[in-house]
Amino acid sequence: MLTNPRAERVKAIRALGRRSARLRAGRFVVDGPQGVREVLRFAPHTVLELYVESGARHDDLVTAARDAGVPVHECDPAVMAALVDTQHPQGVVAVCRPMDVSVEEALAADDGFVVVLAHVRDPGNAGTVIRGADAAGARAVLISDASVDLYNPKVVRSTAGSLWHLPIAVGGDVAGLIAACQARGRRVLAADGAGSTLLPDADLNSPHAWLMGNEAWGLDEHTRSLADDVVRVPIHGHAESLNLAMAATVCMYASAAELPELPPV
Amino acid sequence: MLTNPRAERVKAIRALGRRSARLRAGRFVVDGPQGVREVLRFAPHTVLELYVESGARHDDLVTAARDAGVPVHECDPAVMAALVDTQHPQGVVAVCRPMDVSVEEALAADDGFVVVLAHVRDPGNAGTVIRGADAAGARAVLISDASVDLYNPKVVRSTAGSLWHLPIAVGGDVAGLIAACQARGRRVLAADGAGSTLLPDADLNSPHAWLMGNEAWGLDEHTRSLADDVVRVPIHGHAESLNLAMAATVCMYASAAELPELPPV
C-alpha cells in the first residue's frame, strides 16, 4: 500500500499532466474508471501500471489488469489525490503508453469516412469530436500538428474511452493530411460556414474525409481550396454558427446515414 | 468614467454571478461582445445598463445601446475585471432583465419541433443545446425545474447569443411539460439510449418535442413512459453514448432535415 504522496514515483506520474514530461517519458495517464476500463479492454498491452485507491470499488478493473499482467498498486486517498490534478479523483489511474498510429495505418481502411482535425486547440472539443467520431462509425481520426496534445488529460477524459476504439494518428501538416486522404481515394470535405454546398446536398456516398478547422478561426482560404468540397451545416435560426464539436457530430452523422457499409447497430 | 472597483454598484453587479442575487434583483449579466450584440439586436428593451471598458473597441455596441435608450457607463480595466468573474473580461457587459416566457407562449407555434430539457445540470450543456436548438430551427426551448439556472453566466456565455433568438420557458415539472406539449398536438420523443426506435426510423414529420434528460442519468423509466416514443441515436462504433449536447444536436438536425416548413437557409 502506497502512503507517501511525496514519493518520487508519485511525483513522476503527476508530472505527466505536462506535455513535456509526457514526451520525455513516453507515457500518459488515464484517470477514472471509464477510460481505464476501455484501455484494459481494447489495448491492454499499452497499460504499464494501475493505481487503485484502497476501498474504491474497482475490483473488476483490478481483475482485468491482473489478467493482462499489469502491475497493480494499492494506494491511500492522499496518494490518489497527488497522482492526478483533478478536482474529484475517481479512485483509479492507469499509466499507459501512447497508442496513436501512423497516418498510413489510420488510412488503411478504404471505405466510410475519416475525420481530420486541423489546428484544433481546445481539449474538450478534440476529445468530444473523437467520441463523436467513434459513435458515428468513423474509420479513423487524424490530428494535425499545432493541435492540442492527444494525451492531454482533458482530451483523454472527454473522449470517454473512445481514444482506444478507432485508429488515431497525430502530427503532420494539414496540406499533407489532405493529400494523404486524397491519394487513398477519399474526397476531402472541409466543414466551414463559408461553404457553398449545404450538408444535405453533399456527396457522402463515396469514401471521404471530414476536415474540421480551429474552433475560433475555422479553416483558412488556402486550406479550403485544397479540399474537394466546402460544406456548411445549414443554420435555420439566428445562430451565427455551431461549435466545433456539434458541427463535426452533425456532419459525421450525416455520413453515417448515407453509408450502407456501416455495421448494423 | 467609473474607476472604483469597490463601488457598491460594481459589487451589486458582480453579485449577479450568484443565483440568489439574480432572483432578488430580477436581473442578470451578459458578458462579452457576442451576447451583448445579440441582446441589443433581439431584445433591446430588456437591457438596463451597458458597461464598456475605455479603449475597448466596442463603438458599434455603444451606438446600438444609445439608440435603444440604454444608459452607457465607461469604466477602467479594474472596474471591468471586478464586474464579472471571468478569466478574460472582453471589455463589455450588459445588465439585463430576464427574457424567458411562459410555457404557453413557448408552445404558441404549432409546427416544427421544440426541445424540453429535463433536469439538465451542466451549464455548458444547457447553453450548447440552446445554441443548437437555435441553429436547427427549433420553435422553442423548455427547461424543467431542478435544472441549471438559465441566467447562470456559463449558460448565457455558451448560448453564444442564442438566448434571445427563440422563446425559452423555465420551470415546471417534467410530466407537466410533456403533457403541455401533447395537449398542443406535439408528439413527445424522449431521446434515450434505452430507446427501441432508432433515430432514422423516428417519425419526425409531424409537430414534435424532443425530451432530453440529465447528462449523467438520462431519463427515468416513468418519464420515458410518458413520452410517445423513446428514440436512440445509433451508435455505430464502440462508444457507450454521445454526450447530451451532441445527442440533442443530432436529433434536432434530423428533425430539421424532415421539416419542410423550416425557412430556407
Short mmCIF file of C-alpha atoms in Angstrom, two decimals:
data_model
loop_
_atom_site.label_atom_id
_atom_site.label_comp_id
_atom_site.label_asym_id
_atom_site.label_seq_id
_atom_site.Cartn_x
_atom_site.Cartn_y
_atom_site.Cartn_z
CA MET A 1 0.00 0.00 0.00
CA LEU A 2 1.44 3.36 -1.09
CA THR A 3 1.00 6.04 1.57
CA ASN A 4 3.56 8.72 0.72
CA PRO A 5 2.14 11.37 -1.62
CA ARG A 6 5.61 12.91 -1.89
CA ALA A 7 7.28 9.75 -3.20
CA GLU A 8 9.28 10.14 -6.40
CA ARG A 9 7.09 7.70 -8.32
CA VAL A 10 4.00 9.70 -7.38
CA LYS A 11 5.60 12.97 -8.45
CA ALA A 12 6.71 11.39 -11.72
CA ILE A 13 3.13 10.38 -12.54
CA ARG A 14 1.67 13.74 -11.58
CA ALA A 15 4.25 15.38 -13.84
CA LEU A 16 2.62 13.56 -16.78
CA GLY A 17 -0.05 16.27 -16.66
CA ARG A 18 2.52 18.35 -18.58
CA ARG A 19 3.19 17.72 -22.26
CA SER A 20 6.98 18.00 -21.90
CA ALA A 21 7.01 15.27 -19.24
CA ARG A 22 4.76 13.06 -21.35
CA LEU A 23 7.08 13.42 -24.34
CA ARG A 24 10.16 12.69 -22.24
CA ALA A 25 8.65 9.65 -20.51
CA GLY A 26 6.71 8.31 -23.50
CA ARG A 27 3.68 7.66 -21.33
CA PHE A 28 0.47 9.32 -20.23
CA VAL A 29 -2.18 8.98 -17.56
CA VAL A 30 -5.73 7.68 -17.82
CA ASP A 31 -7.81 8.88 -14.90
CA GLY A 32 -11.11 7.33 -13.83
CA PRO A 33 -12.91 4.03 -14.33
CA GLN A 34 -14.40 4.70 -17.77
CA GLY A 35 -11.09 5.32 -19.52
CA VAL A 36 -9.28 2.63 -17.53
CA ARG A 37 -11.96 0.08 -18.42
CA GLU A 38 -11.70 0.85 -22.12
CA VAL A 39 -7.92 0.81 -22.31
CA LEU A 40 -7.82 -2.52 -20.46
CA ARG A 41 -10.42 -3.85 -22.87
CA PHE A 42 -9.12 -2.51 -26.18
CA ALA A 43 -5.38 -2.00 -25.66
CA PRO A 44 -4.27 -3.87 -22.51
CA HIS A 45 -0.71 -4.20 -23.86
CA THR A 46 -0.31 -0.41 -23.59
CA VAL A 47 -1.09 -0.33 -19.85
CA LEU A 48 2.08 -0.17 -17.78
CA GLU A 49 0.71 0.21 -14.24
CA LEU A 50 -2.59 0.55 -12.44
CA TYR A 51 -3.07 2.59 -9.26
CA VAL A 52 -6.20 1.95 -7.28
CA GLU A 53 -7.36 3.62 -4.09
CA SER A 54 -7.94 1.17 -1.26
CA GLY A 55 -11.67 0.95 -0.60
CA ALA A 56 -12.64 2.25 -4.06
CA ARG A 57 -14.91 -0.29 -5.72
CA HIS A 58 -12.92 -1.10 -8.81
CA ASP A 59 -12.46 -4.86 -8.31
CA ASP A 60 -13.42 -5.55 -11.93
CA LEU A 61 -10.65 -3.24 -13.16
CA VAL A 62 -8.10 -4.76 -10.78
CA THR A 63 -9.03 -8.22 -12.04
CA ALA A 64 -8.82 -7.13 -15.68
CA ALA A 65 -5.42 -5.54 -15.06
CA ARG A 66 -4.03 -8.63 -13.29
CA ASP A 67 -5.40 -10.84 -16.09
CA ALA A 68 -3.46 -8.68 -18.54
CA GLY A 69 -0.28 -8.93 -16.48
CA VAL A 70 -0.40 -5.26 -15.44
CA PRO A 71 1.17 -4.45 -12.04
CA VAL A 72 -1.48 -3.12 -9.64
CA HIS A 73 -0.56 -0.74 -6.81
CA GLU A 74 -2.97 -0.02 -4.00
CA CYS A 75 -2.71 3.48 -2.54
CA ASP A 76 -4.37 5.64 0.06
CA PRO A 77 -6.57 8.68 -0.77
CA ALA A 78 -3.71 11.16 -0.27
CA VAL A 79 -1.59 9.37 -2.85
CA MET A 80 -4.51 9.11 -5.27
CA ALA A 81 -5.12 12.87 -4.92
CA ALA A 82 -1.42 13.50 -5.58
CA LEU A 83 -1.30 11.32 -8.70
CA VAL A 84 -3.60 13.45 -10.83
CA ASP A 85 -4.63 17.07 -10.96
CA THR A 86 -8.41 16.56 -10.92
CA GLN A 87 -10.94 18.03 -8.56
CA HIS A 88 -12.65 14.72 -7.85
CA PRO A 89 -10.28 11.74 -8.20
CA GLN A 90 -12.25 8.64 -9.01
CA GLY A 91 -10.03 6.13 -7.30
CA VAL A 92 -8.29 4.54 -10.27
CA VAL A 93 -5.48 5.68 -12.54
CA ALA A 94 -3.58 3.86 -15.28
CA VAL A 95 -0.17 4.81 -16.65
CA CYS A 96 -0.15 3.96 -20.35
CA ARG A 97 1.94 4.04 -23.47
CA PRO A 98 0.68 6.12 -26.41
CA MET A 99 -1.48 4.21 -28.85
CA ASP A 100 -1.54 6.58 -31.82
CA VAL A 101 -0.76 5.07 -35.22
CA SER A 102 0.90 6.38 -38.36
CA VAL A 103 -1.08 8.28 -40.99
CA GLU A 104 -0.69 5.23 -43.24
CA GLU A 105 -2.24 2.92 -40.68
CA ALA A 106 -5.04 5.37 -39.93
CA LEU A 107 -5.87 5.48 -43.63
CA ALA A 108 -5.67 1.71 -44.13
CA ALA A 109 -9.44 1.31 -44.38
CA ASP A 110 -10.63 2.49 -47.77
CA ASP A 111 -14.35 2.81 -47.06
CA GLY A 112 -16.60 5.00 -44.95
CA PHE A 113 -15.28 8.27 -43.62
CA VAL A 114 -12.44 9.60 -41.51
CA VAL A 115 -12.07 12.89 -39.66
CA VAL A 116 -9.15 15.29 -39.91
CA LEU A 117 -8.75 17.88 -37.14
CA ALA A 118 -6.78 20.91 -38.33
CA HIS A 119 -5.27 23.06 -35.59
CA VAL A 120 -7.88 22.18 -33.01
CA ARG A 121 -6.76 23.71 -29.73
CA ASP A 122 -9.46 23.11 -27.16
CA PRO A 123 -9.02 19.80 -25.30
CA GLY A 124 -12.74 19.36 -24.67
CA ASN A 125 -13.55 19.91 -28.34
CA ALA A 126 -10.88 17.48 -29.53
CA GLY A 127 -11.99 14.78 -27.12
CA THR A 128 -15.65 15.27 -27.88
CA VAL A 129 -15.03 15.03 -31.64
CA ILE A 130 -13.12 11.76 -31.11
CA ARG A 131 -16.05 10.43 -29.05
CA GLY A 132 -18.48 11.53 -31.76
CA ALA A 133 -16.30 10.01 -34.50
CA ASP A 134 -16.38 6.69 -32.66
CA ALA A 135 -20.16 6.85 -32.20
CA ALA A 136 -20.82 7.81 -35.81
CA GLY A 137 -18.63 4.98 -37.10
CA ALA A 138 -15.62 6.91 -38.41
CA ARG A 139 -12.77 4.72 -39.65
CA ALA A 140 -10.08 6.92 -38.10
CA VAL A 141 -9.23 10.35 -36.71
CA LEU A 142 -6.20 12.33 -37.90
CA ILE A 143 -4.99 15.27 -35.85
CA SER A 144 -2.68 17.83 -37.48
CA ASP A 145 0.37 19.37 -35.89
CA ALA A 146 -0.21 22.61 -33.96
CA SER A 147 -3.24 20.97 -32.36
CA VAL A 148 -3.85 20.16 -28.71
CA ASP A 149 -1.90 17.13 -27.49
CA LEU A 150 -3.95 13.94 -27.78
CA TYR A 151 -2.62 12.82 -24.38
CA ASN A 152 -3.62 15.99 -22.55
CA PRO A 153 -5.63 14.73 -19.54
CA LYS A 154 -8.70 16.76 -20.58
CA VAL A 155 -8.62 15.31 -24.08
CA VAL A 156 -8.29 11.80 -22.69
CA ARG A 157 -11.18 12.36 -20.27
CA SER A 158 -13.53 13.90 -22.82
CA THR A 159 -13.09 11.03 -25.26
CA ALA A 160 -14.92 8.90 -22.65
CA GLY A 161 -12.89 5.85 -23.68
CA SER A 162 -13.17 6.36 -27.45
CA LEU A 163 -9.41 7.02 -27.56
CA TRP A 164 -8.90 3.26 -27.91
CA HIS A 165 -11.87 2.49 -30.16
CA LEU A 166 -10.57 3.65 -33.51
CA PRO A 167 -7.19 4.41 -35.09
CA ILE A 168 -5.91 7.90 -34.28
CA ALA A 169 -2.88 9.49 -35.96
CA VAL A 170 -1.19 12.64 -34.65
CA GLY A 171 1.04 15.14 -36.41
CA GLY A 172 1.62 16.18 -39.98
CA ASP A 173 0.71 19.46 -41.60
CA VAL A 174 -2.82 19.96 -42.80
CA ALA A 175 -1.97 20.08 -46.51
CA GLY A 176 -0.10 16.79 -46.19
CA LEU A 177 -3.00 15.12 -44.42
CA ILE A 178 -5.43 16.32 -47.08
CA ALA A 179 -3.13 14.97 -49.81
CA ALA A 180 -2.76 11.64 -47.98
CA CYS A 181 -6.54 11.23 -47.83
CA GLN A 182 -6.93 12.13 -51.50
CA ALA A 183 -4.10 9.80 -52.52
CA ARG A 184 -6.10 6.96 -50.95
CA GLY A 185 -9.23 7.82 -52.89
CA ARG A 186 -11.05 9.87 -50.28
CA ARG A 187 -12.82 13.09 -51.21
CA VAL A 188 -11.94 15.74 -48.65
CA LEU A 189 -14.92 17.73 -47.39
CA ALA A 190 -13.99 20.87 -45.50
CA ALA A 191 -16.68 21.75 -42.97
CA ASP A 192 -16.90 25.51 -42.88
CA GLY A 193 -19.53 28.20 -42.55
CA ALA A 194 -18.17 29.67 -45.79
CA GLY A 195 -19.06 26.52 -47.72
CA SER A 196 -21.22 26.78 -50.82
CA THR A 197 -22.56 23.22 -50.53
CA LEU A 198 -25.20 22.63 -47.87
CA LEU A 199 -24.74 19.45 -45.84
CA PRO A 200 -27.92 17.77 -47.17
CA ASP A 201 -26.58 18.29 -50.71
CA ALA A 202 -23.06 17.00 -50.04
CA ASP A 203 -21.93 13.80 -51.72
CA LEU A 204 -21.41 11.39 -48.83
CA ASN A 205 -21.82 8.17 -50.77
CA SER A 206 -18.18 7.60 -51.61
CA PRO A 207 -15.21 7.33 -49.21
CA HIS A 208 -14.49 10.74 -47.74
CA ALA A 209 -12.69 12.71 -45.07
CA TRP A 210 -14.26 15.46 -42.99
CA LEU A 211 -11.84 18.30 -42.41
CA MET A 212 -12.64 20.33 -39.30
CA GLY A 213 -10.86 23.61 -38.53
CA ASN A 214 -9.87 25.53 -35.47
CA GLU A 215 -12.71 26.44 -33.07
CA ALA A 216 -12.09 30.18 -33.34
CA TRP A 217 -10.92 30.88 -36.86
CA GLY A 218 -12.12 27.85 -38.84
CA LEU A 219 -10.20 26.88 -41.97
CA ASP A 220 -8.18 29.42 -43.94
CA GLU A 221 -8.93 30.05 -47.59
CA HIS A 222 -5.86 28.19 -48.87
CA THR A 223 -6.74 25.09 -46.86
CA ARG A 224 -10.34 25.23 -48.09
CA SER A 225 -9.05 25.44 -51.66
CA LEU A 226 -7.21 22.13 -51.19
CA ALA A 227 -10.43 20.33 -50.27
CA ASP A 228 -12.69 18.70 -52.84
CA ASP A 229 -15.73 20.48 -51.48
CA VAL A 230 -16.52 23.00 -48.76
CA VAL A 231 -19.68 22.07 -46.90
CA ARG A 232 -21.71 24.05 -44.41
CA VAL A 233 -24.21 22.82 -41.88
CA PRO A 234 -27.47 24.68 -42.53
CA ILE A 235 -28.33 27.27 -39.89
CA HIS A 236 -32.11 27.55 -39.75
CA GLY A 237 -32.46 30.07 -36.92
CA HIS A 238 -30.48 33.15 -35.98
CA ALA A 239 -27.41 31.38 -34.58
CA GLU A 240 -24.17 32.52 -36.12
CA SER A 241 -22.72 29.01 -36.12
CA LEU A 242 -22.47 25.73 -34.26
CA ASN A 243 -19.49 24.99 -32.08
CA LEU A 244 -16.83 22.71 -33.49
CA ALA A 245 -17.87 19.52 -31.73
CA MET A 246 -21.54 19.98 -32.65
CA ALA A 247 -20.81 20.77 -36.29
CA ALA A 248 -18.49 17.78 -36.53
CA THR A 249 -21.08 15.49 -34.98
CA VAL A 250 -23.84 16.65 -37.33
CA CYS A 251 -21.54 16.14 -40.35
CA MET A 252 -20.40 12.71 -39.21
CA TYR A 253 -23.95 11.52 -38.52
CA ALA A 254 -24.96 12.73 -41.96
CA SER A 255 -22.20 10.49 -43.33
CA ALA A 256 -23.32 7.59 -41.15
CA ALA A 257 -26.85 7.89 -42.56
CA GLU A 258 -25.53 7.62 -46.12
CA LEU A 259 -23.03 4.83 -45.69
CA PRO A 260 -24.53 1.40 -46.27
CA GLU A 261 -21.34 -0.41 -45.32
CA LEU A 262 -21.55 0.66 -41.69
CA PRO A 263 -22.05 -2.26 -39.37
CA PRO A 264 -25.62 -2.67 -38.09
CA VAL A 265 -26.37 -1.11 -34.72
CA MET B 1 -15.70 57.18 -16.09
CA LEU B 2 -16.01 54.60 -13.29
CA THR B 3 -12.68 53.93 -11.58
CA ASN B 4 -13.59 52.42 -8.20
CA PRO B 5 -13.80 48.61 -8.36
CA ARG B 6 -15.11 48.58 -4.79
CA ALA B 7 -18.10 50.81 -5.52
CA GLU B 8 -21.47 49.46 -4.39
CA ARG B 9 -22.87 49.36 -7.94
CA VAL B 10 -19.88 47.29 -9.06
CA LYS B 11 -20.30 44.86 -6.18
CA ALA B 12 -24.02 44.59 -6.90
CA ILE B 13 -23.35 43.56 -10.48
CA ARG B 14 -20.65 41.08 -9.58
CA ALA B 15 -23.07 39.54 -7.06
CA LEU B 16 -25.31 38.62 -10.01
CA GLY B 17 -22.94 35.72 -10.60
CA ARG B 18 -24.95 34.04 -7.79
CA ARG B 19 -28.44 32.70 -8.43
CA SER B 20 -29.86 34.09 -5.17
CA ALA B 21 -28.75 37.61 -6.09
CA ARG B 22 -30.18 37.24 -9.58
CA LEU B 23 -33.52 36.15 -8.20
CA ARG B 24 -33.58 39.00 -5.68
CA ALA B 25 -32.59 41.66 -8.20
CA GLY B 26 -34.56 40.27 -11.15
CA ARG B 27 -31.63 40.85 -13.47
CA PHE B 28 -28.60 39.08 -14.86
CA VAL B 29 -25.35 39.85 -16.60
CA VAL B 30 -24.35 39.37 -20.22
CA ASP B 31 -20.59 39.33 -20.59
CA GLY B 32 -18.75 39.86 -23.85
CA PRO B 33 -19.50 41.37 -27.27
CA GLN B 34 -21.31 38.39 -28.82
CA GLY B 35 -24.04 38.19 -26.19
CA VAL B 36 -24.30 41.96 -25.84
CA ARG B 37 -24.68 42.38 -29.59
CA GLU B 38 -27.47 39.79 -29.75
CA VAL B 39 -29.43 41.13 -26.78
CA LEU B 40 -29.23 44.67 -28.19
CA ARG B 41 -30.41 43.35 -31.53
CA PHE B 42 -33.18 40.97 -30.46
CA ALA B 43 -34.35 42.28 -27.07
CA PRO B 44 -33.06 45.82 -26.54
CA HIS B 45 -35.96 46.62 -24.17
CA THR B 46 -34.51 44.11 -21.66
CA VAL B 47 -31.13 45.87 -21.45
CA LEU B 48 -30.94 48.08 -18.37
CA GLU B 49 -27.32 49.27 -18.49
CA LEU B 50 -24.19 48.82 -20.54
CA TYR B 51 -20.67 48.93 -19.11
CA VAL B 52 -17.84 49.36 -21.54
CA GLU B 53 -14.12 49.49 -20.83
CA SER B 54 -12.48 52.66 -22.09
CA GLY B 55 -10.29 51.85 -25.05
CA ALA B 56 -12.09 48.58 -25.84
CA ARG B 57 -13.27 48.67 -29.45
CA HIS B 58 -16.99 48.30 -28.95
CA ASP B 59 -18.22 51.50 -30.59
CA ASP B 60 -20.90 49.63 -32.53
CA LEU B 61 -22.35 48.26 -29.28
CA VAL B 62 -22.23 51.65 -27.59
CA THR B 63 -24.07 53.16 -30.55
CA ALA B 64 -26.67 50.39 -30.54
CA ALA B 65 -27.19 50.82 -26.80
CA ARG B 66 -27.59 54.60 -27.06
CA ASP B 67 -30.00 54.17 -29.97
CA ALA B 68 -32.07 51.89 -27.73
CA GLY B 69 -32.03 54.42 -24.90
CA VAL B 70 -29.78 52.25 -22.73
CA PRO B 71 -27.52 54.13 -20.27
CA VAL B 72 -23.84 53.52 -21.13
CA HIS B 73 -21.14 53.69 -18.46
CA GLU B 74 -17.49 53.85 -19.33
CA CYS B 75 -15.15 52.19 -16.85
CA ASP B 76 -11.47 51.42 -16.42
CA PRO B 77 -9.98 47.89 -16.66
CA ALA B 78 -10.02 47.37 -12.88
CA VAL B 79 -13.76 48.04 -12.73
CA MET B 80 -14.39 45.78 -15.74
CA ALA B 81 -12.43 42.97 -14.05
CA ALA B 82 -14.47 43.50 -10.88
CA LEU B 83 -17.84 43.39 -12.66
CA VAL B 84 -17.67 39.77 -13.76
CA ASP B 85 -15.95 36.62 -12.59
CA THR B 86 -14.31 35.65 -15.88
CA GLN B 87 -10.68 34.96 -16.59
CA HIS B 88 -10.53 37.18 -19.65
CA PRO B 89 -13.02 40.06 -19.50
CA GLN B 90 -13.88 41.18 -23.00
CA GLY B 91 -14.48 44.82 -22.26
CA VAL B 92 -18.28 44.97 -22.40
CA VAL B 93 -21.00 43.88 -20.00
CA ALA B 94 -24.76 44.41 -20.09
CA VAL B 95 -27.12 44.19 -17.13
CA CYS B 96 -30.39 42.74 -18.39
CA ARG B 97 -33.86 41.71 -17.35
CA PRO B 98 -34.81 38.05 -17.85
CA MET B 99 -36.46 37.31 -21.18
CA ASP B 100 -37.94 33.87 -20.52
CA VAL B 101 -41.56 33.38 -21.48
CA SER B 102 -44.42 31.26 -20.10
CA VAL B 103 -44.85 27.66 -21.20
CA GLU B 104 -47.97 28.79 -23.09
CA GLU B 105 -46.02 31.37 -25.06
CA ALA B 106 -43.19 28.95 -25.75
CA LEU B 107 -45.72 26.49 -27.16
CA ALA B 108 -47.60 29.07 -29.22
CA ALA B 109 -46.16 27.83 -32.53
CA ASP B 110 -47.85 24.61 -33.55
CA ASP B 111 -45.42 23.41 -36.18
CA GLY B 112 -41.83 22.16 -36.29
CA PHE B 113 -40.20 20.95 -33.14
CA VAL B 114 -39.38 22.18 -29.65
CA VAL B 115 -36.87 20.92 -27.11
CA VAL B 116 -37.59 20.08 -23.48
CA LEU B 117 -34.60 19.85 -21.11
CA ALA B 118 -35.38 17.65 -18.10
CA HIS B 119 -33.12 18.17 -15.08
CA VAL B 120 -30.14 19.30 -17.10
CA ARG B 121 -27.49 20.42 -14.64
CA ASP B 122 -24.37 21.31 -16.56
CA PRO B 123 -24.29 24.96 -17.66
CA GLY B 124 -22.19 24.27 -20.76
CA ASN B 125 -24.54 21.51 -21.89
CA ALA B 126 -27.65 23.62 -21.38
CA GLY B 127 -26.20 26.59 -23.24
CA THR B 128 -24.88 24.45 -26.05
CA VAL B 129 -28.26 22.75 -26.52
CA ILE B 130 -29.94 26.18 -26.72
CA ARG B 131 -27.41 27.23 -29.35
CA GLY B 132 -28.01 24.00 -31.27
CA ALA B 133 -31.78 24.40 -30.99
CA ASP B 134 -31.50 27.87 -32.50
CA ALA B 135 -29.27 26.63 -35.32
CA ALA B 136 -31.50 23.64 -36.10
CA GLY B 137 -34.62 25.82 -36.22
CA ALA B 138 -36.39 24.76 -33.02
CA ARG B 139 -39.54 26.74 -32.25
CA ALA B 140 -38.76 26.97 -28.52
CA VAL B 141 -36.79 25.52 -25.61
CA LEU B 142 -38.47 24.50 -22.35
CA ILE B 143 -36.32 23.90 -19.28
CA SER B 144 -37.78 21.94 -16.36
CA ASP B 145 -37.40 22.80 -12.71
CA ALA B 146 -34.38 21.28 -10.94
CA SER B 147 -32.27 22.28 -13.92
CA VAL B 148 -29.35 24.68 -14.09
CA ASP B 149 -30.42 28.35 -13.96
CA LEU B 150 -30.86 29.79 -17.45
CA TYR B 151 -29.19 33.01 -16.27
CA ASN B 152 -26.08 31.33 -14.90
CA PRO B 153 -23.17 33.19 -16.56
CA LYS B 154 -21.80 29.98 -18.07
CA VAL B 155 -25.17 29.12 -19.61
CA VAL B 156 -25.50 32.63 -21.02
CA ARG B 157 -22.00 32.51 -22.48
CA SER B 158 -22.34 29.07 -24.03
CA THR B 159 -25.57 30.01 -25.83
CA ALA B 160 -23.38 32.36 -27.91
CA GLY B 161 -26.30 34.80 -28.22
CA SER B 162 -28.99 32.21 -28.99
CA LEU B 163 -30.63 33.04 -25.64
CA TRP B 164 -32.53 35.82 -27.42
CA HIS B 165 -33.20 34.04 -30.71
CA LEU B 166 -36.07 31.78 -29.76
CA PRO B 167 -38.67 31.58 -26.97
CA ILE B 168 -37.34 29.91 -23.82
CA ALA B 169 -39.53 28.89 -20.87
CA VAL B 170 -38.13 27.92 -17.47
CA GLY B 171 -39.67 25.89 -14.67
CA GLY B 172 -42.43 23.34 -14.39
CA ASP B 173 -42.07 19.66 -13.63
CA VAL B 174 -41.17 17.33 -16.45
CA ALA B 175 -44.50 15.46 -16.51
CA GLY B 176 -46.35 18.77 -16.77
CA LEU B 177 -44.16 19.94 -19.65
CA ILE B 178 -44.70 16.66 -21.50
CA ALA B 179 -48.46 16.97 -21.02
CA ALA B 180 -48.40 20.60 -22.18
CA CYS B 181 -46.64 19.60 -25.41
CA GLN B 182 -49.05 16.75 -26.01
CA ALA B 183 -52.09 18.94 -25.28
CA ARG B 184 -50.92 21.19 -28.12
CA GLY B 185 -50.67 18.33 -30.57
CA ARG B 186 -46.98 17.60 -30.30
CA ARG B 187 -45.68 14.03 -30.13
CA VAL B 188 -43.08 13.81 -27.37
CA LEU B 189 -39.92 11.94 -28.37
CA ALA B 190 -37.71 11.02 -25.45
CA ALA B 191 -34.07 10.80 -26.55
CA ASP B 192 -32.52 7.96 -24.60
CA GLY B 193 -30.01 5.17 -25.12
CA ALA B 194 -32.72 2.79 -23.91
CA GLY B 195 -34.99 3.71 -26.81
CA SER B 196 -36.33 0.99 -29.07
CA THR B 197 -36.77 3.31 -32.06
CA LEU B 198 -33.61 4.27 -33.93
CA LEU B 199 -33.37 7.95 -34.91
CA PRO B 200 -33.52 7.27 -38.68
CA ASP B 201 -36.80 5.40 -38.08
CA ALA B 202 -38.42 8.02 -35.85
CA ASP B 203 -41.49 9.87 -37.11
CA LEU B 204 -40.30 13.46 -37.39
CA ASN B 205 -42.84 14.60 -39.96
CA SER B 206 -45.46 15.90 -37.56
CA PRO B 207 -45.04 18.54 -34.82
CA HIS B 208 -42.97 17.10 -32.02
CA ALA B 209 -40.97 17.81 -28.89
CA TRP B 210 -37.55 16.36 -28.15
CA LEU B 211 -37.20 15.45 -24.48
CA MET B 212 -33.57 15.40 -23.33
CA GLY B 213 -32.61 14.05 -19.89
CA ASN B 214 -29.90 14.70 -17.36
CA GLU B 215 -26.33 14.31 -18.61
CA ALA B 216 -25.46 11.61 -16.07
CA TRP B 217 -28.57 9.56 -15.50
CA GLY B 218 -30.72 10.25 -18.59
CA LEU B 219 -34.48 9.94 -18.27
CA ASP B 220 -36.08 7.70 -15.67
CA GLU B 221 -38.39 4.90 -16.71
CA HIS B 222 -41.56 6.69 -15.59
CA THR B 223 -40.68 9.78 -17.60
CA ARG B 224 -39.89 7.68 -20.66
CA SER B 225 -43.29 6.00 -20.30
CA LEU B 226 -45.00 9.39 -20.57
CA ALA B 227 -43.40 10.06 -23.95
CA ASP B 228 -44.99 8.98 -27.23
CA ASP B 229 -41.79 7.30 -28.36
CA VAL B 230 -38.31 6.67 -26.99
CA VAL B 231 -35.66 7.26 -29.64
CA ARG B 232 -31.99 6.43 -29.58
CA VAL B 233 -29.21 7.84 -31.71
CA PRO B 234 -27.48 4.90 -33.43
CA ILE B 235 -24.02 4.14 -32.07
CA HIS B 236 -22.00 2.62 -34.90
CA GLY B 237 -18.66 2.22 -33.16
CA HIS B 238 -17.71 1.19 -29.63
CA ALA B 239 -18.70 4.42 -27.87
CA GLU B 240 -21.05 3.91 -24.97
CA SER B 241 -23.03 7.03 -25.78
CA LEU B 242 -22.88 10.60 -27.04
CA ASN B 243 -22.83 13.46 -24.60
CA LEU B 244 -26.07 15.34 -24.06
CA ALA B 245 -25.33 18.32 -26.29
CA MET B 246 -24.16 16.14 -29.17
CA ALA B 247 -27.10 13.75 -28.94
CA ALA B 248 -29.51 16.69 -28.82
CA THR B 249 -27.86 18.32 -31.84
CA VAL B 250 -28.01 15.12 -33.89
CA CYS B 251 -31.71 14.65 -33.00
CA MET B 252 -32.60 18.26 -33.76
CA TYR B 253 -30.80 18.22 -37.11
CA ALA B 254 -32.63 15.01 -38.01
CA SER B 255 -35.84 16.94 -37.35
CA ALA B 256 -34.64 19.89 -39.39
CA ALA B 257 -33.97 17.59 -42.34
CA GLU B 258 -37.55 16.29 -42.21
CA LEU B 259 -39.42 19.52 -41.70
CA PRO B 260 -40.42 21.19 -44.95
CA GLU B 261 -41.82 24.23 -43.21
CA LEU B 262 -38.45 25.42 -41.98
CA PRO B 263 -37.43 28.68 -43.53
CA PRO B 264 -34.84 28.36 -46.32
CA VAL B 265 -31.24 28.78 -45.31
#
